[in-house]
Coordinates of N, CA, C and O in Angstrom, one line a residue:
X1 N 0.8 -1.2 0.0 CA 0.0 0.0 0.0 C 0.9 1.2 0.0 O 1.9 1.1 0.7
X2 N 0.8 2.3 -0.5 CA 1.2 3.4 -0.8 C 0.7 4.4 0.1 O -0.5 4.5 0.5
X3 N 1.5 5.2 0.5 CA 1.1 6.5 0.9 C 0.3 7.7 0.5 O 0.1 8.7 1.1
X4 N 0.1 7.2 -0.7 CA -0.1 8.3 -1.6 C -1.8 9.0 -1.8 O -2.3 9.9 -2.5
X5 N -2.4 8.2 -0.9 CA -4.1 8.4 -0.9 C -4.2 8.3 -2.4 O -4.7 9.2 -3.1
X6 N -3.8 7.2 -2.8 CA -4.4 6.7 -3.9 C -5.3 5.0 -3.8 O -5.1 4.2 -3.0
X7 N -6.1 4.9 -4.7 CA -6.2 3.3 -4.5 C -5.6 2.6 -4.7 O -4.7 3.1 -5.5
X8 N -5.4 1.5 -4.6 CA -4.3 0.1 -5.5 C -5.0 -0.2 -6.9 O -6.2 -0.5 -7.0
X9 N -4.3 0.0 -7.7 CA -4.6 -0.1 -8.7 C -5.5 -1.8 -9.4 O -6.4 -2.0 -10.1
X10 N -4.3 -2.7 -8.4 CA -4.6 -4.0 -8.9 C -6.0 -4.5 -7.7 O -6.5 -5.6 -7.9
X11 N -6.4 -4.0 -7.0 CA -7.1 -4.3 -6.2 C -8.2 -3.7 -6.9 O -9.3 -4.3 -7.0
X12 N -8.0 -2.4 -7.5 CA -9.2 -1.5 -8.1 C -9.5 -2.5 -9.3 O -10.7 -2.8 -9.4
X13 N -8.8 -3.0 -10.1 CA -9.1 -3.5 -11.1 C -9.9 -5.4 -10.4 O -11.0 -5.8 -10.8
X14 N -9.1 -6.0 -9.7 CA -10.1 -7.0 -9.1 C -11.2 -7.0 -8.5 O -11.9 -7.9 -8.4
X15 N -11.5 -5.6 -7.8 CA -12.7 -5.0 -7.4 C -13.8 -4.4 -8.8 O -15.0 -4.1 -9.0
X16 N -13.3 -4.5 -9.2 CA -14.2 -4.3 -10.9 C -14.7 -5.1 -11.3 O -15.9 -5.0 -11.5
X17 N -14.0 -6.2 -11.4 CA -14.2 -7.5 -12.4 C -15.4 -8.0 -11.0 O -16.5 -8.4 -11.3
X18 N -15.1 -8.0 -9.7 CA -16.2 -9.3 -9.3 C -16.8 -8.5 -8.9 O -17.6 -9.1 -8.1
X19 N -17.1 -6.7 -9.0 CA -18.3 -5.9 -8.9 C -19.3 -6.2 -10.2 O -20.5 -6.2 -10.1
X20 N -18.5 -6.6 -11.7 CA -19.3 -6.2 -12.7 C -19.9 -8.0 -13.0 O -20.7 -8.5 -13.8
X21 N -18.9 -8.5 -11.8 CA -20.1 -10.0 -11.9 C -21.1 -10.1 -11.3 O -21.8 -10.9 -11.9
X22 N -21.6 -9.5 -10.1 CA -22.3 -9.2 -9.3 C -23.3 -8.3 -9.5 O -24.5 -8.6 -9.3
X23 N -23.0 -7.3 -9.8 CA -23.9 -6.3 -10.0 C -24.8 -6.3 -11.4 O -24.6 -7.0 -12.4
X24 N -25.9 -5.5 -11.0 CA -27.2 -5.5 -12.4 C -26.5 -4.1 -12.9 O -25.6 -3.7 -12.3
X25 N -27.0 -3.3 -14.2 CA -26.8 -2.4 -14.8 C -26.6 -1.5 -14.0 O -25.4 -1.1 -13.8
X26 N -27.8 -0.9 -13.4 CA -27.6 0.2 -12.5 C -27.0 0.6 -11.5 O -26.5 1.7 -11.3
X27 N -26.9 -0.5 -10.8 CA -25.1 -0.6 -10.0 C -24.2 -0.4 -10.7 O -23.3 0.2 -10.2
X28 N -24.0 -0.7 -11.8 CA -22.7 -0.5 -12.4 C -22.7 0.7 -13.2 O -21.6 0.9 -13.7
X29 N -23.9 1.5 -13.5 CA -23.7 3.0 -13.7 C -23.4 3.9 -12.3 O -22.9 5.0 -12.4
X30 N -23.8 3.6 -11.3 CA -23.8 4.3 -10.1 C -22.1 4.3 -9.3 O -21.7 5.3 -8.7
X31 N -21.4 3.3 -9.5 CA -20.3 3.1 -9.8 C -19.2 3.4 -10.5 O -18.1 3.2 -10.0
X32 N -19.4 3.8 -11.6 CA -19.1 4.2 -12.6 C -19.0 5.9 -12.5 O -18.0 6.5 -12.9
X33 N -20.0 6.3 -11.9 CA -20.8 8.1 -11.7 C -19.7 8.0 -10.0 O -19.2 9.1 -9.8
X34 N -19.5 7.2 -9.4 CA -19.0 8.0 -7.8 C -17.1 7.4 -9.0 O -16.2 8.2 -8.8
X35 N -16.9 6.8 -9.4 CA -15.3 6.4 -9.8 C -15.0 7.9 -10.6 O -14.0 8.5 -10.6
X36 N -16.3 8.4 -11.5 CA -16.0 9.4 -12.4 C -15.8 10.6 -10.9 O -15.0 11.5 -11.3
X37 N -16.2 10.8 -9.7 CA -16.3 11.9 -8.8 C -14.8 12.1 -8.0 O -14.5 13.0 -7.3
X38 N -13.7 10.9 -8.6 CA -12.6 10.7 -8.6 C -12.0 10.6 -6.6 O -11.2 11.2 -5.8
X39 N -13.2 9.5 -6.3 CA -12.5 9.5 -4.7 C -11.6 9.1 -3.9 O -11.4 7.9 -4.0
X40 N -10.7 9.8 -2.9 CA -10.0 8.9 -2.4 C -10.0 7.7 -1.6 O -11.0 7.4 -1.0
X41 N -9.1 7.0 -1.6 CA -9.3 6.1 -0.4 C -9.4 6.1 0.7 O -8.3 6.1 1.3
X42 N -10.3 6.2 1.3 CA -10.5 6.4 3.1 C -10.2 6.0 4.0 O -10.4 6.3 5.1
X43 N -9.4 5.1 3.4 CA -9.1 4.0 4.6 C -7.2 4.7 4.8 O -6.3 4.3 5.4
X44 N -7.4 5.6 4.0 CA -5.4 6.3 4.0 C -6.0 7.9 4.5 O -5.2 8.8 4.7
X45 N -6.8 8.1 4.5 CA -7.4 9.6 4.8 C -7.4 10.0 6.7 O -7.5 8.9 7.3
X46 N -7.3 10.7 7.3 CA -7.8 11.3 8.5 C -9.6 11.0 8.1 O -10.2 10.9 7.0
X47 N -10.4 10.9 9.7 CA -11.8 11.0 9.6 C -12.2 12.6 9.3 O -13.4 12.7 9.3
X48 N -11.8 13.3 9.1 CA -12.3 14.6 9.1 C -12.1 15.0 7.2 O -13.0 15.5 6.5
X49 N -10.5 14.4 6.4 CA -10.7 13.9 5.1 C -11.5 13.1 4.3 O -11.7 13.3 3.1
X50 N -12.0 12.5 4.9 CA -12.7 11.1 4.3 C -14.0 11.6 4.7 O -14.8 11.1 3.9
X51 N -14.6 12.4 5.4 CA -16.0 13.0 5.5 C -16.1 14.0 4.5 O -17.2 14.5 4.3
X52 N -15.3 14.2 3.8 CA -15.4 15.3 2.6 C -15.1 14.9 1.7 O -15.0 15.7 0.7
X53 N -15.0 13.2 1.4 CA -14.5 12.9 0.0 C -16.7 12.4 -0.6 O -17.7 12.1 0.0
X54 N -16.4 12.4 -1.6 CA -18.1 12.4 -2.8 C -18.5 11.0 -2.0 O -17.6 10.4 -1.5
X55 N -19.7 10.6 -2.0 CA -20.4 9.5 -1.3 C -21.0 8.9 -2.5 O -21.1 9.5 -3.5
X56 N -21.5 7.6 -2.5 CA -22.8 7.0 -3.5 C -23.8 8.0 -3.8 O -24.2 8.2 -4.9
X57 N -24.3 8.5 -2.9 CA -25.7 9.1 -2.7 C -25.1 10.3 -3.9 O -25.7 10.2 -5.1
X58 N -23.9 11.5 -3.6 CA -23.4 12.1 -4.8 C -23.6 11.7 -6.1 O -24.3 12.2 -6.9
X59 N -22.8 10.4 -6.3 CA -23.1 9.6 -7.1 C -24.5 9.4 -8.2 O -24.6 9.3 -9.4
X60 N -25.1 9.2 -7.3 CA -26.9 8.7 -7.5 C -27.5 9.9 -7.8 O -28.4 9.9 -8.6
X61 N -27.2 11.2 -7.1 CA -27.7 12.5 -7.8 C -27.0 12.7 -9.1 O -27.9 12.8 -10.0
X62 N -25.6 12.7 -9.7 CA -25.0 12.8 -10.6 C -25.5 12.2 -11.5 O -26.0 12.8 -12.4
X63 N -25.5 10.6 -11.4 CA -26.0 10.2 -12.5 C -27.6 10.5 -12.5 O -27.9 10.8 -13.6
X64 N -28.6 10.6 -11.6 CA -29.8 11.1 -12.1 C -29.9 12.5 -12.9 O -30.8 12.6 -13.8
X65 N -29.0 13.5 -12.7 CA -28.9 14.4 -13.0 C -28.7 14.4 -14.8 O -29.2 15.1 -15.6
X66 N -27.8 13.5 -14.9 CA -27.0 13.1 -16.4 C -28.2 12.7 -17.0 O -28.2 12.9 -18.2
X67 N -29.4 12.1 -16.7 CA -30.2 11.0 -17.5 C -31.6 12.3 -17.3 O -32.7 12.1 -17.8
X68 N -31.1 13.2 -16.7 CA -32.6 14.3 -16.8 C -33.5 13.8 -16.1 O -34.7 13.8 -16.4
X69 N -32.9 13.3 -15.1 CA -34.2 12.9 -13.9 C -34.1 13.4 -12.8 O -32.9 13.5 -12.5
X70 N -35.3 14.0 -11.8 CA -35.3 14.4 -10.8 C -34.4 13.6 -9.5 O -34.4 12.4 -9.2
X71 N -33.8 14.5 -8.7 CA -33.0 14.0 -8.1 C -33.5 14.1 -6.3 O -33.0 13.6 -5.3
X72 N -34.8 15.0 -6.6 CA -35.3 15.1 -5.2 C -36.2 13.7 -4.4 O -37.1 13.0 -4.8
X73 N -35.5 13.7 -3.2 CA -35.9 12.7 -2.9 C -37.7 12.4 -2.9 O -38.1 11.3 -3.3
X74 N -38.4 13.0 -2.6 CA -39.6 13.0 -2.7 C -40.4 12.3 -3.9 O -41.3 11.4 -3.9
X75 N -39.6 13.0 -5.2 CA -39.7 12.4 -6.3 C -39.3 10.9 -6.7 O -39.9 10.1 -7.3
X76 N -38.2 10.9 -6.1 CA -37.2 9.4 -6.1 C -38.8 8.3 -5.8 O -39.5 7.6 -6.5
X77 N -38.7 8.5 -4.3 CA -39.7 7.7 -3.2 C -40.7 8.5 -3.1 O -40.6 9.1 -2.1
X78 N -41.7 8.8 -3.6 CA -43.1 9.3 -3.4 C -43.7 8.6 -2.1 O -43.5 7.5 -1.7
X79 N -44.7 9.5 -1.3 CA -45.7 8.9 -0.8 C -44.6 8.8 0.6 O -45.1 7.9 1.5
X80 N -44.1 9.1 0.8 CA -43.4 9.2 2.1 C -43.0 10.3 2.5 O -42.2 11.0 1.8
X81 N -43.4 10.9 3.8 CA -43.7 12.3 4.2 C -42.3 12.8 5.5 O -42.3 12.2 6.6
X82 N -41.7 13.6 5.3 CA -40.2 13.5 6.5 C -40.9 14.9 7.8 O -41.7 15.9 7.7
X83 N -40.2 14.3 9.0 CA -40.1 15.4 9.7 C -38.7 15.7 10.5 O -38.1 14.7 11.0
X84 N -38.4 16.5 10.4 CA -37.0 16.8 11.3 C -37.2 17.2 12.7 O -37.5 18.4 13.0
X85 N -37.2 16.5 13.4 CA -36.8 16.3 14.9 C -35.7 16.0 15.5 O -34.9 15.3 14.9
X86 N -35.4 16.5 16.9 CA -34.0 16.0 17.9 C -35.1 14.9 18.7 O -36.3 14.8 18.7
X87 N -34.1 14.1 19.4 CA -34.5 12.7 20.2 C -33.3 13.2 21.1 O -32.4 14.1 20.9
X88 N -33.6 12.3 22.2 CA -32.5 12.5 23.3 C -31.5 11.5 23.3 O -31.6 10.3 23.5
X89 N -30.6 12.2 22.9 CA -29.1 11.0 22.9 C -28.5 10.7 24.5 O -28.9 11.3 25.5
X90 N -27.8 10.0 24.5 CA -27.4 10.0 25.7 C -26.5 10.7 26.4 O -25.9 10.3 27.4
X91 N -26.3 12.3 25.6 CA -25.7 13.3 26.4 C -26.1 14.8 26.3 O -25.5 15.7 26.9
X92 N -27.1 14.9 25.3 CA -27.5 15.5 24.9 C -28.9 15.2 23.3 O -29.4 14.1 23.1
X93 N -29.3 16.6 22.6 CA -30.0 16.2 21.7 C -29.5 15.6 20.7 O -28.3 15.6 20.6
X94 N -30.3 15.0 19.6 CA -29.8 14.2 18.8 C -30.5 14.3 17.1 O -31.6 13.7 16.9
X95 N -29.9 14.9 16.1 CA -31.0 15.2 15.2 C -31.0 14.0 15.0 O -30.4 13.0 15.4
X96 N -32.6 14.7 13.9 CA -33.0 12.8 13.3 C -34.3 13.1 12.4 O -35.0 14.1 12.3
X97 N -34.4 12.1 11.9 CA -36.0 12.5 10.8 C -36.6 11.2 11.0 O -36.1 10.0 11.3
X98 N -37.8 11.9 10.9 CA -38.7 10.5 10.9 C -39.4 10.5 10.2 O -40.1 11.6 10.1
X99 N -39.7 9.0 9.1 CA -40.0 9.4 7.9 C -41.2 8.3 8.2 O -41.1 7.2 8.6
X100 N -42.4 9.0 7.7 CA -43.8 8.1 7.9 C -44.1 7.4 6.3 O -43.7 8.1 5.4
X101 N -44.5 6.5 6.1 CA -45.2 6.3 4.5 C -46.8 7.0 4.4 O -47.2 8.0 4.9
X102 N -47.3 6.2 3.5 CA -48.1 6.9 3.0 C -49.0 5.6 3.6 O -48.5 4.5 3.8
X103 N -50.5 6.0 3.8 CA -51.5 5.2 4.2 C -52.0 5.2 5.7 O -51.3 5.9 6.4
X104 N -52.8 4.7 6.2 CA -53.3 4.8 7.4 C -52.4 3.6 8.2 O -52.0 2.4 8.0
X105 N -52.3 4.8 9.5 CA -51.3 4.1 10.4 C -52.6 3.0 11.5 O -53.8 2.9 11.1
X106 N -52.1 2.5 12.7 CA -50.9 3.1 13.2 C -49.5 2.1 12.3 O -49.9 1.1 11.6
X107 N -48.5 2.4 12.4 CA -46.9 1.6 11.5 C -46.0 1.0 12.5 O -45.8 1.5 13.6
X108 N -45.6 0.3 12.1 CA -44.3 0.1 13.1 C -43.5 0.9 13.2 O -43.6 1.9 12.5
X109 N -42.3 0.8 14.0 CA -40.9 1.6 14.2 C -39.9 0.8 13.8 O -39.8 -0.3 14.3
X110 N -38.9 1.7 12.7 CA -37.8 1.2 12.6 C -36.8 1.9 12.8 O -36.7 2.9 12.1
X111 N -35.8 1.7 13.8 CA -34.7 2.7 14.1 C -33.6 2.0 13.2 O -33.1 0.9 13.1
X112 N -33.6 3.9 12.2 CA -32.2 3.4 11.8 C -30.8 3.9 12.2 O -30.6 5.0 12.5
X113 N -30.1 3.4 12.1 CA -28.7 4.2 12.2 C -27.9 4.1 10.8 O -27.8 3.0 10.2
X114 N -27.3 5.5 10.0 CA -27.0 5.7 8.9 C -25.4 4.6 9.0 O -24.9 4.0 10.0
X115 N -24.9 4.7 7.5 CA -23.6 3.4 7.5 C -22.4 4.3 7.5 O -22.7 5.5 7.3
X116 N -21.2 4.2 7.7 CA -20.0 5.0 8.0 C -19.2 4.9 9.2 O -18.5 5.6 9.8
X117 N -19.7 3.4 9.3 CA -18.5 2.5 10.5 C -18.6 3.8 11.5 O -17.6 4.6 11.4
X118 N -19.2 3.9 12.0 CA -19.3 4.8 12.9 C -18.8 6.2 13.1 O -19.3 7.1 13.9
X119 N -17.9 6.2 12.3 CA -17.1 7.4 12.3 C -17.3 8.7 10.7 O -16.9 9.9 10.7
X120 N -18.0 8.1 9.7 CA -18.6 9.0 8.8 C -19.4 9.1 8.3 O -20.0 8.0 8.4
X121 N -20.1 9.9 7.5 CA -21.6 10.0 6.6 C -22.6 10.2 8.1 O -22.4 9.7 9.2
X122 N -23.2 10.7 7.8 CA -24.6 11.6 8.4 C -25.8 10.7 7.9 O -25.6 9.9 6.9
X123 N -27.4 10.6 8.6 CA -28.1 10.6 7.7 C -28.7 11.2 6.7 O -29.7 10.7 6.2
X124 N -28.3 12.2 6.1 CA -28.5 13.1 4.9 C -28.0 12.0 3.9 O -28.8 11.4 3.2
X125 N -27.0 11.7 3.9 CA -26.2 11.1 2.9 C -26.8 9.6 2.8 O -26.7 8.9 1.8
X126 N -27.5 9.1 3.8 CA -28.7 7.6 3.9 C -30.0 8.0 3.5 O -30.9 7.1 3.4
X127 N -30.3 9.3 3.3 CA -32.1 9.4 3.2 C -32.6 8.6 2.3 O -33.6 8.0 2.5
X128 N -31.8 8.3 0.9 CA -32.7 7.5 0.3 C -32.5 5.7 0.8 O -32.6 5.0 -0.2
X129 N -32.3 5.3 1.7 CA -32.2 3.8 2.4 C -33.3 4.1 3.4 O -34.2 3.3 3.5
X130 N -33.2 5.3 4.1 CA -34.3 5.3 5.6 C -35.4 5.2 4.6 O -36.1 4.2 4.5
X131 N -35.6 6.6 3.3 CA -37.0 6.8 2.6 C -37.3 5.2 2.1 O -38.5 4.9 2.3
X132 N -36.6 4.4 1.6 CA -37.2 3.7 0.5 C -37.5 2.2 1.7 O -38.4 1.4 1.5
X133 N -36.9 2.2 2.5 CA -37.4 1.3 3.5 C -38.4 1.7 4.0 O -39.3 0.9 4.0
X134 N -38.7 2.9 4.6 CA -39.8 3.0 4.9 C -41.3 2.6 3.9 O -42.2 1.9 4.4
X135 N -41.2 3.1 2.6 CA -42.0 2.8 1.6 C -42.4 1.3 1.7 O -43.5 0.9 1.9
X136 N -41.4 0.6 1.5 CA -41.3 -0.6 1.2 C -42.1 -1.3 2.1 O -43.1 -1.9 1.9
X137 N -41.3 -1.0 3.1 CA -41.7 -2.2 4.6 C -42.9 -1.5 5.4 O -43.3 -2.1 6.4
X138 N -43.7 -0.2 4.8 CA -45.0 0.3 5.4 C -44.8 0.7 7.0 O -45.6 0.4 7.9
X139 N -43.2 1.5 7.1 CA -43.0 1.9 8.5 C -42.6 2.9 9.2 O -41.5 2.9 8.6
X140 N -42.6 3.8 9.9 CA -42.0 4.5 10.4 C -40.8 4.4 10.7 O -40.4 3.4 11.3
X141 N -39.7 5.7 10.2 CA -38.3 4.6 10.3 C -37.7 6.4 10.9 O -37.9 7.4 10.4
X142 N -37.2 6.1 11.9 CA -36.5 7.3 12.6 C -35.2 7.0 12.3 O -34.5 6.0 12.5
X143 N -34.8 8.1 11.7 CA -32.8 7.8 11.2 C -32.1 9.0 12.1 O -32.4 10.2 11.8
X144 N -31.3 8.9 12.9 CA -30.7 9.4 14.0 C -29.0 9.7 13.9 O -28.1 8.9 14.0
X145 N -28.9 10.9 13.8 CA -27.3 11.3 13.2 C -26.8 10.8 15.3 O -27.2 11.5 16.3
X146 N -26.0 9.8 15.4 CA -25.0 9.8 16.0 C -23.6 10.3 16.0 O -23.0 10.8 15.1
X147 N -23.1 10.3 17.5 CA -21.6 11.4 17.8 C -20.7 10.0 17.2 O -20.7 8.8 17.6
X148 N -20.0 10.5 16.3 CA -19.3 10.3 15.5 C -17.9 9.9 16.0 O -17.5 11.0 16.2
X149 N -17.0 9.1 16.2 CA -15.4 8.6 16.0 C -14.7 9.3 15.7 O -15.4 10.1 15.1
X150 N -13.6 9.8 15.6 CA -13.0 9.8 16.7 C -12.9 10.7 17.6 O -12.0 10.4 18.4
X151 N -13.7 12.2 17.8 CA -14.2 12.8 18.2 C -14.9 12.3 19.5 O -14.5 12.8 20.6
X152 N -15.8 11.4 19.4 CA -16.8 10.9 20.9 C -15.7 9.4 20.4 O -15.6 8.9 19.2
X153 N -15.2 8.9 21.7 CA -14.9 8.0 22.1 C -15.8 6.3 22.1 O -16.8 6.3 22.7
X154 N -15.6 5.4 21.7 CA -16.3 4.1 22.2 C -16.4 4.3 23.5 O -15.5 4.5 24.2
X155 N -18.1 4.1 23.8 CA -19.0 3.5 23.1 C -20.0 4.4 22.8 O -21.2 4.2 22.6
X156 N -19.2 6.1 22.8 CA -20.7 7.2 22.1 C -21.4 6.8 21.3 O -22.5 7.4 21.4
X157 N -21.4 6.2 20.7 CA -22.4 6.1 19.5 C -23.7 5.0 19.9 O -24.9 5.0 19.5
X158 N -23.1 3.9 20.8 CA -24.0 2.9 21.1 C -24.5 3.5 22.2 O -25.7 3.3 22.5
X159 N -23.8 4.4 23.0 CA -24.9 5.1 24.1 C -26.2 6.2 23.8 O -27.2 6.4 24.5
X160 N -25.8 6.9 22.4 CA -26.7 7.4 21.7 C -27.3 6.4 20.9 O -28.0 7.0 20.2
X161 N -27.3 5.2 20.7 CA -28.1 4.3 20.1 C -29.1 3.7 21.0 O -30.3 3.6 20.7
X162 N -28.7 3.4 22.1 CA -29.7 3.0 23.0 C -30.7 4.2 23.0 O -31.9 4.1 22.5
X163 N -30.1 5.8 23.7 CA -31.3 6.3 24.2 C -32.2 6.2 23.2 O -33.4 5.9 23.4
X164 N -31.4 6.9 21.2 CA -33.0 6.7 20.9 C -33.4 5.5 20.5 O -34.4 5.5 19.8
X165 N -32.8 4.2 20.6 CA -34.0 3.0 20.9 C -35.4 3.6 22.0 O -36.6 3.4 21.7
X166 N -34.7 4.3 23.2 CA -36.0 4.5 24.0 C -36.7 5.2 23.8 O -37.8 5.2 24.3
X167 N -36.4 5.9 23.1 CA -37.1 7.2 22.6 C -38.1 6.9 21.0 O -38.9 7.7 20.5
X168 N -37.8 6.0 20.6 CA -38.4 5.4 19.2 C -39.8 4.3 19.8 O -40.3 3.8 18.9
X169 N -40.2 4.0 20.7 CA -41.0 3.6 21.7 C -42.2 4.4 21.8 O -43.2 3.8 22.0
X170 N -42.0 6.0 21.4 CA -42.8 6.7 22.1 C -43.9 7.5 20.7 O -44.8 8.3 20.8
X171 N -42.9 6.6 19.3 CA -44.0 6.7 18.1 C -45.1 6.5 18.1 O -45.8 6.7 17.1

């Protein structure tokens, strides 16, 4: 591995071949659209670098953007309505949205927690996973920005995960 916050080249290239065995078309335009956004490797970055490098979701606007399709989520996932609320974290507030579907309740609860190994991406950068699960599975799905690595120490994040478990109870 290199220093150089570059990828490996031969890894990039075996990561291609058993991406382009795996994947359907549109994974492999969406991939294609975040490789064109030219990102680094994060795993060679500081957390405060690697929170600024282009995400999928970038990606997924880009190429919608390219094919003249609306890129707003609403549009994306119809029929699912957001609200922006704080929940109580376990040291304070905690933003978060909770996204209802469409139809007569009452719905279950799904707490989500957005993906970035703990330490990057927000749920902004997850809305269309919390939105399209919710659609899908006919649920109430609260997505909760947790304190972040390495900044809040283990186990911030799972102490903020508990409270709003308790707090997602009260849908």
């Amino acid at each position: 591995m290199s220093d150089d916050k570059k990828p490996n080249p031969l890894l990039n290239a075996v990561s291609n071949v058993v991406a382009a065995l795996r994947a359907d078309d549109d994974q492999i335009a969406v991939a294609k659209a975040y490789d064109a956004l030219e990102p680094q490797a994060i795993e060679k970055l500081t957390p405060q670098e690697a929170r600024r490098q282009p995400t999928p979701a970038d990606a997924v606007k880009k190429l919608l953007e390219q094919q003249n399709r609306s890129a707003v989520p609403e549009a994306l996932v119809p029929g699912v309505t957001t609200r922006e609320l704080t929940v109580d974290g376990a040291t304070g507030p905690l933003a978060a949205t909770l996204y209802t579907p469409a139809g007569q309740g009452p719905f279950p609860v799904v707490l989500y927690f957005h993906g970035g190994g703990w330490v990057i991406a927000n749920r902004q950068v997850y809305d269309g996973g919390a939105r399209g699960l919710a659609a899908a599975a006919q649920a109430m799905v609260l997505s909760v920005d947790y304190r972040l690595a390495p900044e809040h120490k283990f186990p911030a994040a799972w102490d903020d995960a508990l409270a709003a478990y308790r707090r997602a109870g009260s849908f």
